[in-house]
Protein backbone atom coordinates (compact mmCIF):
# COMPACT_ATOMS: atom_id res chain seq x y z
CA UNK A 1 101.31 -190.58 76.18
CA UNK A 2 101.35 -194.21 77.23
CA UNK A 3 103.58 -195.88 79.81
CA UNK A 4 103.47 -199.65 80.26
CA UNK A 5 104.87 -201.40 83.32
CA UNK A 6 104.81 -205.05 84.32
CA UNK A 7 101.70 -204.42 86.46
CA UNK A 8 99.71 -201.73 84.82
CA UNK A 9 99.03 -199.53 81.81
CA UNK A 10 99.13 -195.80 82.44
CA UNK A 11 97.50 -193.61 79.83
CA UNK A 12 98.45 -189.89 79.72
CA UNK A 13 98.32 -189.67 83.45
CA UNK A 14 98.44 -191.83 86.49
CA UNK A 15 97.68 -195.43 87.31
CA UNK A 16 97.24 -197.27 90.60
CA UNK A 17 96.74 -201.02 90.96
CA UNK A 18 93.65 -202.17 92.81
CA UNK A 19 92.54 -205.78 92.71
CA UNK A 20 94.90 -206.50 89.77
CA UNK A 21 93.49 -203.71 87.57
CA UNK A 22 94.81 -200.21 86.92
CA UNK A 23 92.59 -197.49 88.32
CA UNK A 24 92.85 -194.01 86.71
CA UNK A 25 92.37 -190.94 88.85
CA UNK A 26 90.11 -188.23 87.46
CA UNK A 27 90.90 -185.15 89.56
CA UNK A 28 90.44 -181.45 88.82
CA UNK A 29 93.12 -179.32 87.18
CA UNK A 30 94.63 -178.36 90.55
CA UNK A 31 95.22 -181.90 91.77
CA UNK A 32 98.72 -182.99 92.70
CA UNK A 33 99.88 -186.59 92.88
CA UNK A 34 102.82 -188.63 94.07
CA UNK A 35 102.81 -192.15 92.69
CA UNK A 36 105.31 -194.45 94.48
CA UNK A 37 106.40 -197.80 93.10
CA UNK A 38 109.78 -198.98 94.49
CA UNK A 39 111.35 -201.51 96.82
CA UNK A 40 108.08 -203.48 96.71
CA UNK A 41 106.07 -200.46 97.99
CA UNK A 42 103.17 -199.21 95.94
CA UNK A 43 101.36 -196.09 97.13
CA UNK A 44 99.40 -193.21 95.75
CA UNK A 45 99.27 -189.78 97.44
CA UNK A 46 96.70 -187.27 96.17
CA UNK A 47 96.48 -183.57 97.11
CA UNK A 48 93.65 -181.23 96.16
CA UNK A 49 92.98 -177.65 97.42
CA UNK A 50 90.24 -177.22 99.97
CA UNK A 51 87.21 -175.39 98.63
CA UNK A 52 87.35 -172.64 101.31
CA UNK A 53 90.38 -171.21 103.08
CA UNK A 54 93.83 -172.70 102.78
CA UNK A 55 95.12 -176.24 102.94
CA UNK A 56 94.75 -179.51 101.12
CA UNK A 57 92.56 -182.60 101.05
CA UNK A 58 94.96 -185.49 101.34
CA UNK A 59 94.25 -189.03 100.21
CA UNK A 60 96.71 -191.95 100.72
CA UNK A 61 96.26 -195.40 99.20
CA UNK A 62 98.89 -198.08 99.95
CA UNK A 63 98.38 -201.17 97.89
CA UNK A 64 101.33 -203.21 99.09
CA UNK A 65 104.72 -203.18 100.82
CA UNK A 66 104.07 -201.78 104.28
CA UNK A 67 103.78 -205.09 106.09
CA UNK A 68 104.42 -206.07 109.66
CA UNK A 69 107.24 -208.35 108.54
CA UNK A 70 108.90 -205.35 106.85
CA UNK A 71 108.35 -202.80 109.63
CA UNK A 72 111.31 -202.21 111.92
CA UNK A 73 109.00 -200.83 114.66
CA UNK A 74 105.45 -202.10 114.89
CA UNK A 75 104.60 -199.58 117.60
CA UNK A 76 105.68 -196.54 115.55
CA UNK A 77 104.41 -197.43 112.11
CA UNK A 78 105.74 -195.89 108.88
CA UNK A 79 106.48 -192.16 108.93
CA UNK A 80 105.99 -190.03 105.79
CA UNK A 81 106.77 -186.43 105.00
CA UNK A 82 106.92 -183.82 102.28
CA UNK A 83 110.63 -183.25 101.56
CA UNK A 84 112.04 -180.07 100.00
CA UNK A 85 113.59 -181.53 96.82
CA UNK A 86 112.67 -183.97 94.04
CA UNK A 87 113.81 -187.56 93.96
CA UNK A 88 117.35 -188.02 92.63
CA UNK A 89 118.66 -190.34 89.86
CA UNK A 90 117.96 -194.02 90.30
CA UNK A 91 115.28 -193.37 92.88
CA UNK A 92 117.67 -191.67 95.22
CA UNK A 93 115.56 -190.76 98.21
CA UNK A 94 118.47 -189.14 100.00
CA UNK A 95 118.51 -186.42 97.35
CA UNK A 96 115.14 -185.18 98.55
CA UNK A 97 116.78 -183.24 101.44
CA UNK A 98 115.04 -182.46 104.64
CA UNK A 99 111.41 -181.87 105.58
CA UNK A 100 109.55 -178.93 104.11
CA UNK A 101 109.64 -176.40 106.91
CA UNK A 102 109.17 -172.80 105.68
CA UNK A 103 108.17 -171.60 109.19
CA UNK A 104 111.53 -172.75 110.58
CA UNK A 105 109.92 -174.98 113.23
CA UNK A 106 113.02 -177.16 113.31
CA UNK A 107 113.25 -180.59 114.87
CA UNK A 108 110.88 -179.89 117.76
CA UNK A 109 108.62 -182.94 118.22
CA UNK A 110 105.38 -182.51 116.39
CA UNK A 111 102.27 -182.71 118.53
CA UNK A 112 99.13 -183.56 116.51
CA UNK A 113 96.96 -181.41 118.80
CA UNK A 114 98.90 -178.33 117.72
CA UNK A 115 99.69 -178.80 114.05
CA UNK A 116 100.59 -175.16 113.49
CA UNK A 117 103.65 -175.79 115.63
CA UNK A 118 104.74 -178.68 113.37
CA UNK A 119 106.75 -178.59 110.17
CA UNK A 120 104.54 -178.15 107.13
CA UNK A 121 105.90 -181.33 105.63
CA UNK A 122 105.60 -183.56 108.74
CA UNK A 123 102.38 -185.26 107.62
CA UNK A 124 102.71 -188.33 109.82
CA UNK A 125 103.50 -186.21 112.86
CA UNK A 126 100.28 -184.23 112.36
CA UNK A 127 98.00 -186.95 111.17
CA UNK A 128 99.47 -190.27 112.35
CA UNK A 129 101.83 -192.81 110.89
CA UNK A 130 100.88 -195.50 108.39
CA UNK A 131 100.30 -198.58 110.46
CA UNK A 132 101.78 -201.87 109.19
CA UNK A 133 99.36 -204.68 108.21
CA UNK A 134 99.89 -208.43 107.75
CA UNK A 135 99.51 -208.15 103.96
CA UNK A 136 101.17 -204.80 103.48
CA UNK A 137 98.11 -202.96 102.08
CA UNK A 138 96.71 -200.15 104.17
CA UNK A 139 93.09 -198.94 104.11
CA UNK A 140 92.64 -195.63 102.44
CA UNK A 141 93.61 -192.66 104.61
CA UNK A 142 91.97 -189.21 104.14
CA UNK A 143 92.31 -185.97 106.05
CA UNK A 144 92.54 -182.17 105.59
CA UNK A 145 95.90 -180.53 106.23
CA UNK A 146 95.46 -176.78 106.64
CA UNK A 147 99.17 -176.02 106.46
CA UNK A 148 99.85 -177.41 102.97
CA UNK A 149 100.17 -174.84 100.23
CA UNK A 150 99.97 -174.95 96.42
CA UNK A 151 101.76 -171.65 95.92
CA UNK A 152 104.60 -169.56 97.30
CA UNK A 153 108.29 -170.13 96.65
CA UNK A 154 109.04 -171.50 100.13
CA UNK A 155 105.61 -172.97 100.97
CA UNK A 156 104.41 -174.81 97.89
CA UNK A 157 104.46 -178.61 97.77
CA UNK A 158 104.56 -178.56 93.96
CA UNK A 159 107.72 -180.19 92.59
CA UNK A 160 108.81 -181.49 95.98
CA UNK A 161 108.52 -185.13 97.10
CA UNK A 162 106.94 -187.58 99.43
CA UNK A 163 109.28 -189.90 101.40
CA UNK A 164 108.16 -192.96 103.35
CA UNK A 165 110.33 -194.01 106.29
CA UNK A 166 110.76 -197.27 108.14
CA UNK A 167 111.86 -196.32 111.64
CA UNK A 168 113.81 -193.40 110.22
CA UNK A 169 115.25 -195.05 107.12
CA UNK A 170 114.04 -193.74 103.76
CA UNK A 171 112.52 -196.77 101.99
CA UNK A 172 110.42 -195.24 99.17
CA UNK A 173 109.78 -191.88 97.60
CA UNK A 174 108.05 -190.10 94.72
CA UNK A 175 107.77 -186.61 93.27
CA UNK A 176 104.70 -184.39 93.86
CA UNK A 177 103.58 -183.12 90.53
CA UNK A 178 100.40 -181.87 88.74
CA UNK A 179 98.11 -184.67 87.72
CA UNK A 180 98.87 -185.83 84.16
CA UNK A 181 102.61 -185.35 84.26
CA UNK A 182 104.04 -188.83 84.62
CA UNK A 183 107.27 -190.38 83.27
CA UNK A 184 109.68 -193.07 84.29
CA UNK A 185 111.46 -191.95 87.41
CA UNK A 186 114.52 -194.16 86.99
CA UNK A 187 116.13 -196.34 84.42
CA UNK A 188 118.85 -197.59 86.74
CA UNK A 189 121.45 -196.59 84.18
CA UNK A 190 123.06 -194.01 86.32
CA UNK A 191 121.88 -191.24 84.01
CA UNK A 192 120.26 -188.22 85.72
CA UNK A 193 116.47 -187.99 85.52
CA UNK A 194 114.68 -184.81 84.56
CA UNK A 195 115.57 -181.96 86.87
CA UNK A 196 112.37 -180.13 87.74
CA UNK A 197 114.21 -176.93 88.76
CA UNK A 198 115.60 -176.57 85.23
CA UNK A 199 112.05 -176.09 83.93
CA UNK A 200 110.90 -173.51 86.45
CA UNK A 201 111.45 -169.75 85.91
CA UNK A 202 113.89 -168.15 88.33
CA UNK A 203 111.07 -166.26 90.03
CA UNK A 204 109.22 -169.49 90.67
CA UNK A 205 112.05 -171.85 91.73
CA UNK A 206 111.57 -173.80 94.92
CA UNK A 207 113.51 -173.06 98.07
CA UNK A 208 113.68 -175.13 101.20
CA UNK A 209 112.36 -172.56 103.67
CA UNK A 210 115.03 -173.27 106.20
CA UNK A 211 114.26 -176.88 106.79
CA UNK A 212 117.17 -179.14 106.28
CA UNK A 213 115.76 -181.00 109.28
CA UNK A 214 116.31 -184.69 109.22
CA UNK A 215 115.01 -187.44 111.42
CA UNK A 216 116.26 -190.23 109.17
CA UNK A 217 119.00 -192.69 109.99
CA UNK A 218 119.49 -194.29 106.61
CA UNK A 219 118.24 -194.78 103.10
CA UNK A 220 117.08 -197.58 100.87
CA UNK A 221 116.78 -196.80 97.18
CA UNK A 222 116.43 -198.69 93.89
CA UNK A 223 113.93 -200.77 91.92
CA UNK A 224 112.35 -200.26 88.55
CA UNK A 225 109.78 -197.54 89.43
CA UNK A 226 107.35 -195.64 87.32
CA UNK A 227 106.42 -192.67 89.41
CA UNK A 228 105.11 -189.16 89.07
CA UNK A 229 107.51 -186.67 87.50
CA UNK A 230 106.93 -183.68 85.34
CA UNK A 231 107.55 -180.03 84.45
CA UNK A 232 105.90 -177.75 87.03
CA UNK A 233 106.55 -174.38 85.43
CA UNK A 234 103.31 -174.00 83.49
CA UNK A 235 101.18 -175.21 86.39
CA UNK A 236 102.83 -172.80 88.81
CA UNK A 237 102.47 -169.84 86.53
CA UNK A 238 98.75 -170.49 86.19
CA UNK A 239 98.23 -170.51 90.01
């Protein structure tokens, strides 16, 4: 399967531009990815299970788009979270719903020193926001999040989405899917994109926990984006 964009060639998987050349990720079979390319923002989120215990190794690479000239708040940086639902048609970030919050933490402010009292999906609250730079690229960020799960109807991050915020507004988003499942997220034709839930057995379908929590104040969507999207049923059954 080959997808060609104006900036890179993606072969049967996932591409990310670095220094003008496409870099292919070679993760293990349990790796999840969210490839974001919209509104001038290019970022790659990678999630792999920790070798012992629960949680995920998280890697974030921002190639462009999160610049100081774009940021609405230089002191806050760019927030980012796991949201409960996939991206909607035409890169509709609003369709992703609220933050993943199976423990029903609610909108209580997340304190990084006590991550177990934070929403599972509040990654920037637990690990820090993405700080704007002059050029818009951000050095690679890596950490372990012990709350993230790869299974469980209410806890899994499979088939959900990553949303990047600019002082609350949703400015970019991408689906979290197993490595190797990549299609065009939007054709800007108004036609619906693939609905992940339609491909998941009833017993495995995702639920929101009881999140619905929103800290956003607006949304910016659009652009010709080629981002991660795929069928999660077979991956989830294997887990």
